[in-house]
PDB file of C-alpha atoms in Angstrom:
ATOM      1  CA  GLU C   1      74.967 -30.908-105.529  1.00  0.00           C
ATOM      2  CA  ALA C   2      73.250 -27.620-105.896  1.00  0.00           C
ATOM      3  CA  GLN C   3      71.858 -28.106-102.695  1.00  0.00           C
ATOM      4  CA  ILE C   4      75.258 -28.209-101.310  1.00  0.00           C
ATOM      5  CA  ALA C   5      76.461 -25.217-102.921  1.00  0.00           C
ATOM      6  CA  SER C   6      73.769 -23.480-101.704  1.00  0.00           C
ATOM      7  CA  SER C   7      74.373 -24.892 -97.655  1.00  0.00           C
ATOM      8  CA  GLU C   8      77.862 -24.000 -98.362  1.00  0.00           C
ATOM      9  CA  LEU C   9      77.077 -20.424 -99.420  1.00  0.00           C
ATOM     10  CA  LEU C  10      75.019 -20.076 -96.470  1.00  0.00           C
ATOM     11  CA  VAL C  11      77.354 -21.036 -94.057  1.00  0.00           C
ATOM     12  CA  GLN C  12      79.903 -18.866 -95.335  1.00  0.00           C
ATOM     13  CA  ARG C  13      77.482 -15.813 -95.423  1.00  0.00           C
ATOM     14  CA  ALA C  14      76.265 -16.937 -91.665  1.00  0.00           C
ATOM     15  CA  GLN C  15      80.078 -16.725 -90.487  1.00  0.00           C
ATOM     16  CA  SER C  16      80.397 -13.510 -92.118  1.00  0.00           C
ATOM     17  CA  LEU C  17      77.488 -12.100 -90.298  1.00  0.00           C
ATOM     18  CA  VAL C  18      78.710 -13.545 -86.975  1.00  0.00           C
ATOM     19  CA  THR C  19      81.856 -11.418 -87.794  1.00  0.00           C
ATOM     20  CA  LEU C  20      80.444  -8.415 -88.703  1.00  0.00           C
ATOM     21  CA  THR C  21      78.353  -8.477 -85.454  1.00  0.00           C
ATOM     22  CA  GLY C  22      80.825  -9.249 -83.575  1.00  0.00           C
ATOM     23  CA  GLU C  23      82.965  -6.134 -84.385  1.00  0.00           C
ATOM     24  CA  SER C  24      79.693  -3.831 -84.575  1.00  0.00           C
ATOM     25  CA  ILE C  25      79.262  -4.918 -80.988  1.00  0.00           C
ATOM     26  CA  ARG C  26      82.586  -4.307 -80.062  1.00  0.00           C
ATOM     27  CA  THR C  27      82.897  -0.937 -81.612  1.00  0.00           C
ATOM     28  CA  ALA C  28      79.487   0.104 -79.564  1.00  0.00           C
ATOM     29  CA  MET C  29      81.207  -1.036 -76.431  1.00  0.00           C
ATOM     30  CA  HIS C  30      84.205   0.087 -77.279  1.00  0.00           C
ATOM     31  CA  GLU C  31      86.216  -3.035 -76.250  1.00  0.00           C
ATOM     32  CA  THR C  32      89.705  -2.916 -77.064  1.00  0.00           C
ATOM     33  CA  THR C  33      90.664  -6.412 -76.014  1.00  0.00           C
ATOM     34  CA  PRO C  34      89.735  -8.945 -78.415  1.00  0.00           C
ATOM     35  CA  ARG C  35      87.545 -11.693 -77.273  1.00  0.00           C
ATOM     36  CA  GLU C  36      84.546 -13.877 -78.833  1.00  0.00           C
ATOM     37  CA  PHE C  37      81.135 -12.842 -77.799  1.00  0.00           C
ATOM     38  CA  SER C  38      78.238 -15.526 -76.954  1.00  0.00           C
ATOM     39  CA  ILE C  39      74.575 -15.545 -76.568  1.00  0.00           C
ATOM     40  CA  GLY C  40      73.702 -14.804 -73.004  1.00  0.00           C
ATOM     41  CA  GLU C  41      70.371 -16.830 -73.013  1.00  0.00           C
ATOM     42  CA  ASP C  42      68.607 -19.961 -74.932  1.00  0.00           C
ATOM     43  CA  LEU C  43      66.808 -18.027 -77.720  1.00  0.00           C
ATOM     44  CA  ARG C  44      65.199 -21.168 -78.126  1.00  0.00           C
ATOM     45  CA  ALA C  45      63.158 -21.339 -75.026  1.00  0.00           C
ATOM     46  CA  VAL C  46      59.863 -20.097 -74.989  1.00  0.00           C
ATOM     47  CA  PRO C  47      59.459 -16.523 -73.545  1.00  0.00           C
ATOM     48  CA  ALA C  48      57.049 -16.385 -70.541  1.00  0.00           C
ATOM     49  CA  SER C  49      53.739 -15.086 -71.028  1.00  0.00           C
ATOM     50  CA  ALA C  50      53.748 -11.162 -71.172  1.00  0.00           C
ATOM     51  CA  GLN C  51      51.216  -9.125 -68.901  1.00  0.00           C
ATOM     52  CA  ALA C  52      48.292  -7.121 -70.958  1.00  0.00           C
ATOM     53  CA  SER C  53      49.767  -3.666 -71.807  1.00  0.00           C
ATOM     54  CA  PRO C  54      48.076  -0.583 -70.764  1.00  0.00           C
ATOM     55  CA  PRO C  55      45.983   1.561 -73.232  1.00  0.00           C
ATOM     56  CA  ILE C  56      47.603   3.424 -75.639  1.00  0.00           C
ATOM     57  CA  ASP C  57      46.778   6.630 -74.190  1.00  0.00           C
ATOM     58  CA  THR C  58      47.954   5.407 -70.688  1.00  0.00           C
ATOM     59  CA  LEU C  59      51.678   4.279 -72.551  1.00  0.00           C
ATOM     60  CA  VAL C  60      51.623   7.826 -74.387  1.00  0.00           C
ATOM     61  CA  ALA C  61      50.905   9.893 -70.969  1.00  0.00           C
ATOM     62  CA  GLU C  62      53.596   8.174 -69.284  1.00  0.00           C
ATOM     63  CA  ALA C  63      56.267   8.319 -72.263  1.00  0.00           C
ATOM     64  CA  LEU C  64      55.405  12.019 -72.578  1.00  0.00           C
ATOM     65  CA  ASN C  65      55.836  12.563 -69.174  1.00  0.00           C
ATOM     66  CA  LYS C  66      58.968  11.481 -69.074  1.00  0.00           C
ATOM     67  CA  ARG C  67      60.616  13.259 -72.123  1.00  0.00           C
ATOM     68  CA  LEU C  68      62.751  16.299 -70.890  1.00  0.00           C
ATOM     69  CA  GLU C  69      62.436  17.839 -74.429  1.00  0.00           C
ATOM     70  CA  ILE C  70      58.648  18.647 -73.924  1.00  0.00           C
ATOM     71  CA  ARG C  71      59.426  20.015 -70.338  1.00  0.00           C
ATOM     72  CA  ALA C  72      62.177  22.065 -72.119  1.00  0.00           C
ATOM     73  CA  LEU C  73      60.018  23.581 -74.367  1.00  0.00           C
ATOM     74  CA  ASP C  74      57.378  24.225 -71.634  1.00  0.00           C
ATOM     75  CA  GLU C  75      59.897  26.398 -69.599  1.00  0.00           C
ATOM     76  CA  THR C  76      61.132  27.941 -73.045  1.00  0.00           C
ATOM     77  CA  ALA C  77      57.447  29.147 -74.139  1.00  0.00           C
ATOM     78  CA  TRP C  78      56.874  30.569 -70.620  1.00  0.00           C
ATOM     79  CA  SER C  79      60.039  32.569 -70.566  1.00  0.00           C
ATOM     80  CA  LEU C  80      59.044  33.820 -74.158  1.00  0.00           C
ATOM     81  CA  LYS C  81      55.602  35.014 -72.739  1.00  0.00           C
ATOM     82  CA  GLU C  82      56.815  36.675 -69.542  1.00  0.00           C
ATOM     83  CA  HIS C  83      59.645  38.421 -71.910  1.00  0.00           C
ATOM     84  CA  ALA C  84      56.705  39.518 -74.077  1.00  0.00           C
ATOM     85  CA  LYS C  85      55.110  41.028 -71.180  1.00  0.00           C
ATOM     86  CA  VAL C  86      58.273  42.850 -70.007  1.00  0.00           C
ATOM     87  CA  VAL C  87      58.685  44.199 -73.678  1.00  0.00           C
ATOM     88  CA  ARG C  88      55.277  45.465 -73.582  1.00  0.00           C
ATOM     89  CA  ALA C  89      55.882  47.505 -70.492  1.00  0.00           C
ATOM     90  CA  GLY C  90      57.522  49.922 -72.710  1.00  0.00           C
ATOM     91  CA  TYR C  91      53.776  51.398 -73.621  1.00  0.00           C
ATOM     92  CA  LEU C  92      53.855  53.084 -70.182  1.00  0.00           C
ATOM     93  CA  PRO C  93      55.725  55.873 -68.428  1.00  0.00           C
ATOM     94  CA  ARG C  94      58.470  54.720 -66.725  1.00  0.00           C
ATOM     95  CA  LEU C  95      59.048  55.705 -63.059  1.00  0.00           C
ATOM     96  CA  ASP C  96      62.514  55.396 -61.788  1.00  0.00           C
ATOM     97  CA  ALA C  97      63.518  55.665 -58.076  1.00  0.00           C
ATOM     98  CA  LEU C  98      67.073  57.444 -57.617  1.00  0.00           C
ATOM     99  CA  GLY C  99      69.092  57.149 -54.217  1.00  0.00           C
ATOM    100  CA  GLU C 100      72.500  58.270 -53.278  1.00  0.00           C
ATOM    101  CA  VAL C 101      74.615  58.099 -49.825  1.00  0.00           C
ATOM    102  CA  THR C 102      77.986  60.169 -50.070  1.00  0.00           C
ATOM    103  CA  TYR C 103      80.350  60.124 -47.269  1.00  0.00           C
ATOM    104  CA  ALA C 104      83.463  62.302 -48.140  1.00  0.00           C
ATOM    105  CA  ASN C 105      86.049  64.946 -46.858  1.00  0.00           C
ATOM    106  CA  PRO C 106      85.372  67.177 -47.692  1.00  0.00           C
ATOM    107  CA  ASN C 107      81.619  66.969 -48.871  1.00  0.00           C
ATOM    108  CA  GLN C 108      80.471  69.095 -51.512  1.00  0.00           C
ATOM    109  CA  ARG C 109      76.963  69.157 -50.189  1.00  0.00           C
ATOM    110  CA  ILE C 110      78.247  70.409 -46.568  1.00  0.00           C
ATOM    111  CA  PHE C 111      78.762  74.382 -46.833  1.00  0.00           C
ATOM    112  CA  PRO C 112      80.929  76.028 -45.976  1.00  0.00           C
ATOM    113  CA  PRO C 113      83.331  73.007 -46.656  1.00  0.00           C
ATOM    114  CA  ALA C 114      85.222  71.317 -43.722  1.00  0.00           C
ATOM    115  CA  ASP C 115      88.278  69.354 -43.356  1.00  0.00           C
ATOM    116  CA  LYS C 116      86.410  66.248 -41.791  1.00  0.00           C
ATOM    117  CA  PHE C 117      84.247  63.489 -43.151  1.00  0.00           C
ATOM    118  CA  ASP C 118      80.742  63.881 -43.475  1.00  0.00           C
ATOM    119  CA  ALA C 119      77.706  61.874 -44.484  1.00  0.00           C
ATOM    120  CA  THR C 120      74.961  62.604 -46.878  1.00  0.00           C
ATOM    121  CA  TRP C 121      72.337  61.283 -48.713  1.00  0.00           C
ATOM    122  CA  SER C 122      69.401  62.141 -51.309  1.00  0.00           C
ATOM    123  CA  ALA C 123      66.499  60.193 -52.719  1.00  0.00           C
ATOM    124  CA  GLY C 124      63.996  61.048 -55.403  1.00  0.00           C
ATOM    125  CA  LEU C 125      61.889  59.717 -58.139  1.00  0.00           C
ATOM    126  CA  GLN C 126      62.093  60.141 -62.101  1.00  0.00           C
ATOM    127  CA  LEU C 127      59.053  59.679 -64.282  1.00  0.00           C
ATOM    128  CA  SER C 128      59.817  59.226 -68.184  1.00  0.00           C
ATOM    129  CA  TRP C 129      57.980  58.587 -71.386  1.00  0.00           C
ATOM    130  CA  THR C 130      59.678  57.853 -74.585  1.00  0.00           C
ATOM    131  CA  LEU C 131      56.902  58.326 -77.094  1.00  0.00           C
ATOM    132  CA  ASN C 132      59.420  56.228 -79.750  1.00  0.00           C
ATOM    133  CA  ASP C 133      59.632  53.082 -77.426  1.00  0.00           C
ATOM    134  CA  ILE C 134      56.043  52.338 -78.017  1.00  0.00           C
ATOM    135  CA  ALA C 135      56.620  51.415 -81.668  1.00  0.00           C
ATOM    136  CA  VAL C 136      59.952  49.714 -80.732  1.00  0.00           C
ATOM    137  CA  ALA C 137      57.946  47.838 -77.620  1.00  0.00           C
ATOM    138  CA  ALA C 138      55.049  46.640 -79.979  1.00  0.00           C
ATOM    139  CA  ALA C 139      57.554  45.271 -82.502  1.00  0.00           C
ATOM    140  CA  ALA C 140      59.463  43.522 -79.538  1.00  0.00           C
ATOM    141  CA  GLY C 141      56.365  41.981 -78.395  1.00  0.00           C
ATOM    142  CA  LYS C 142      55.207  40.713 -81.519  1.00  0.00           C
ATOM    143  CA  GLN C 143      58.469  38.789 -82.396  1.00  0.00           C
ATOM    144  CA  ALA C 144      58.256  37.324 -78.587  1.00  0.00           C
ATOM    145  CA  ASP C 145      54.859  36.044 -78.932  1.00  0.00           C
ATOM    146  CA  ALA C 146      55.996  34.727 -82.361  1.00  0.00           C
ATOM    147  CA  ARG C 147      58.910  32.964 -80.871  1.00  0.00           C
ATOM    148  CA  ALA C 148      56.389  31.475 -77.998  1.00  0.00           C
ATOM    149  CA  ALA C 149      54.010  30.411 -80.725  1.00  0.00           C
ATOM    150  CA  GLN C 150      56.836  28.641 -82.580  1.00  0.00           C
ATOM    151  CA  VAL C 151      58.028  26.623 -79.425  1.00  0.00           C
ATOM    152  CA  THR C 152      54.707  25.724 -78.700  1.00  0.00           C
ATOM    153  CA  ALA C 153      54.069  24.272 -82.333  1.00  0.00           C
ATOM    154  CA  GLN C 154      57.378  22.503 -81.791  1.00  0.00           C
ATOM    155  CA  LYS C 155      56.090  21.105 -78.718  1.00  0.00           C
ATOM    156  CA  GLY C 156      52.677  20.077 -80.315  1.00  0.00           C
ATOM    157  CA  ALA C 157      55.107  18.317 -83.145  1.00  0.00           C
ATOM    158  CA  LEU C 158      57.245  16.379 -80.430  1.00  0.00           C
ATOM    159  CA  MET C 159      54.002  15.092 -78.808  1.00  0.00           C
ATOM    160  CA  ASP C 160      52.484  13.793 -81.837  1.00  0.00           C
ATOM    161  CA  ALA C 161      55.837  12.257 -82.843  1.00  0.00           C
ATOM    162  CA  GLY C 162      55.757  10.699 -79.410  1.00  0.00           C
ATOM    163  CA  ARG C 163      52.553   9.440 -79.825  1.00  0.00           C
ATOM    164  CA  LEU C 164      53.449   7.675 -83.139  1.00  0.00           C
ATOM    165  CA  GLU C 165      56.563   6.155 -81.710  1.00  0.00           C
ATOM    166  CA  VAL C 166      54.629   4.719 -78.630  1.00  0.00           C
ATOM    167  CA  THR C 167      51.910   3.327 -81.025  1.00  0.00           C
ATOM    168  CA  GLN C 168      54.281   1.892 -83.489  1.00  0.00           C
ATOM    169  CA  ALA C 169      56.242   0.144 -80.203  1.00  0.00           C
ATOM    170  CA  GLU C 170      53.399  -1.375 -79.012  1.00  0.00           C
ATOM    171  CA  LEU C 171      52.156  -2.530 -82.254  1.00  0.00           C
ATOM    172  CA  ALA C 172      55.516  -4.060 -83.001  1.00  0.00           C
ATOM    173  CA  ARG C 173      55.442  -5.824 -79.599  1.00  0.00           C
ATOM    174  CA  ALA C 174      51.724  -7.078 -80.288  1.00  0.00           C
ATOM    175  CA  ASP C 175      53.064  -8.374 -83.782  1.00  0.00           C
ATOM    176  CA  ALA C 176      56.297  -9.890 -82.066  1.00  0.00           C
ATOM    177  CA  GLU C 177      53.814 -11.882 -79.892  1.00  0.00           C
ATOM    178  CA  ALA C 178      51.805 -13.003 -82.874  1.00  0.00           C
ATOM    179  CA  ALA C 179      54.767 -14.176 -84.517  1.00  0.00           C
ATOM    180  CA  VAL C 180      56.324 -16.038 -81.954  1.00  0.00           C
ATOM    181  CA  ALA C 181      52.738 -18.177 -81.453  1.00  0.00           C
ATOM    182  CA  MET C 182      52.848 -18.235 -85.321  1.00  0.00           C
ATOM    183  CA  THR C 183      56.344 -19.581 -85.581  1.00  0.00           C
ATOM    184  CA  ALA C 184      55.860 -22.107 -82.897  1.00  0.00           C
ATOM    185  CA  ARG C 185      52.969 -23.692 -84.984  1.00  0.00           C
ATOM    186  CA  ALA C 186      55.071 -23.554 -88.018  1.00  0.00           C
ATOM    187  CA  LEU C 187      57.874 -25.442 -86.147  1.00  0.00           C
ATOM    188  CA  ALA C 188      55.463 -28.067 -84.735  1.00  0.00           C
ATOM    189  CA  ALA C 189      54.270 -28.772 -88.147  1.00  0.00           C
ATOM    190  CA  ALA C 190      58.056 -28.920 -89.728  1.00  0.00           C
ATOM    191  CA  GLU C 191      58.958 -31.384 -86.886  1.00  0.00           C
ATOM    192  CA  GLU C 192      56.490 -33.625 -87.563  1.00  0.00           C
ATOM    193  CA  SER C 193      56.862 -33.536 -91.276  1.00  0.00           C
ATOM    194  CA  TYR C 194      60.487 -34.239 -90.858  1.00  0.00           C
ATOM    195  CA  ARG C 195      59.503 -36.899 -88.268  1.00  0.00           C
ATOM    196  CA  VAL C 196      57.241 -38.645 -91.225  1.00  0.00           C
ATOM    197  CA  ARG C 197      59.612 -38.109 -93.818  1.00  0.00           C
ATOM    198  CA  ARG C 198      62.467 -39.953 -91.616  1.00  0.00           C
ATOM    199  CA  GLU C 199      59.955 -42.860 -91.151  1.00  0.00           C
ATOM    200  CA  LEU C 200      59.033 -43.151 -94.553  1.00  0.00           C
ATOM    201  CA  TYR C 201      62.947 -42.994 -95.675  1.00  0.00           C
ATOM    202  CA  LYS C 202      63.503 -46.022 -93.165  1.00  0.00           C
ATOM    203  CA  ASN C 203      60.744 -48.282 -94.803  1.00  0.00           C
ATOM    204  CA  GLY C 204      61.822 -47.474 -97.996  1.00  0.00           C
ATOM    205  CA  ARG C 205      59.100 -44.940 -99.217  1.00  0.00           C
ATOM    206  CA  ALA C 206      60.657 -41.598 -99.396  1.00  0.00           C
ATOM    207  CA  THR C 207      63.722 -40.708-101.169  1.00  0.00           C
ATOM    208  CA  SER C 208      66.881 -38.962 -99.777  1.00  0.00           C
ATOM    209  CA  ILE C 209      65.804 -35.704-101.253  1.00  0.00           C
ATOM    210  CA  GLU C 210      62.553 -35.567 -99.726  1.00  0.00           C
ATOM    211  CA  LEU C 211      64.252 -36.079 -96.475  1.00  0.00           C
ATOM    212  CA  THR C 212      66.497 -33.436 -97.155  1.00  0.00           C
ATOM    213  CA  ASP C 213      63.833 -30.812 -97.896  1.00  0.00           C
ATOM    214  CA  ALA C 214      61.915 -31.788 -95.043  1.00  0.00           C
ATOM    215  CA  GLU C 215      65.090 -31.204 -92.744  1.00  0.00           C
ATOM    216  CA  THR C 216      65.690 -27.762 -94.713  1.00  0.00           C
ATOM    217  CA  GLU C 217      62.065 -26.895 -93.976  1.00  0.00           C
ATOM    218  CA  LEU C 218      62.511 -27.775 -90.249  1.00  0.00           C
ATOM    219  CA  THR C 219      65.954 -25.537 -89.796  1.00  0.00           C
ATOM    220  CA  ARG C 220      64.232 -22.656 -91.585  1.00  0.00           C
ATOM    221  CA  ALA C 221      61.234 -22.956 -89.196  1.00  0.00           C
ATOM    222  CA  GLU C 222      63.909 -23.146 -86.316  1.00  0.00           C
ATOM    223  CA  LEU C 223      65.604 -20.386 -87.538  1.00  0.00           C
ATOM    224  CA  GLU C 224      62.328 -18.129 -88.063  1.00  0.00           C
ATOM    225  CA  ALA C 225      61.006 -19.045 -84.493  1.00  0.00           C
ATOM    226  CA  VAL C 226      64.303 -17.968 -82.885  1.00  0.00           C
ATOM    227  CA  ASN C 227      64.334 -14.617 -84.811  1.00  0.00           C
ATOM    228  CA  ALA C 228      60.859 -13.884 -83.600  1.00  0.00           C
ATOM    229  CA  ARG C 229      61.844 -14.668 -80.140  1.00  0.00           C
ATOM    230  CA  VAL C 230      64.771 -12.303 -80.625  1.00  0.00           C
ATOM    231  CA  ASP C 231      62.206  -9.548 -81.763  1.00  0.00           C
ATOM    232  CA  LEU C 232      59.916 -10.086 -78.996  1.00  0.00           C
ATOM    233  CA  ARG C 233      62.475  -9.341 -76.807  1.00  0.00           C
ATOM    234  CA  ARG C 234      63.927  -6.396 -78.539  1.00  0.00           C
ATOM    235  CA  VAL C 235      60.692  -4.558 -78.759  1.00  0.00           C
ATOM    236  CA  GLY C 236      59.640  -6.013 -75.386  1.00  0.00           C
TER     237      GLY C 236
END
């Protein structure tokens, strides 16, 4: 009776989990039409043998090369360094080129004035040097350098996090493959144990409780094998 009650509770929880998972999928897909979801492949089938993965360094390099955030930080750091160079130009005197073209009636540059349109032009150079700008440029240059260093540090932290994510994913894949192999062995042992218990029960050498326990272990082994294959598909 206790085993029956426990099994009924397990069935109820499984049904509730099916309903919750269906709602999660429907919400993620923004599915408004009510319909039942079903598994698209046989998870009891043994997955095909995966090819050997490249070394961790190769996987990390490939992952970091595809991260747009790292490229954005590179461009940001470069722009800040160039900005610092422009700001530090305030240390030196400033040379400006001036030019002007006038076409007017009357043209003020023409003497005596005449009632007609005339064109004139002028060009020149202006050299200026503001000593107060040196201190301002020094502070602005240091600020730009500090921001560039901050962006570079952010890039380093992002690369470290990426390496850790890739390593964790590769280890999770290896663990999933090992779990598939181990649960397959456990499932084979549970199937054999159930077969033996059933034969003993037929011959009156085992009780119904022992047979039920063996069937329970077989069901648990089947579920663990399915979960391992799901994990392999998820991390693979």
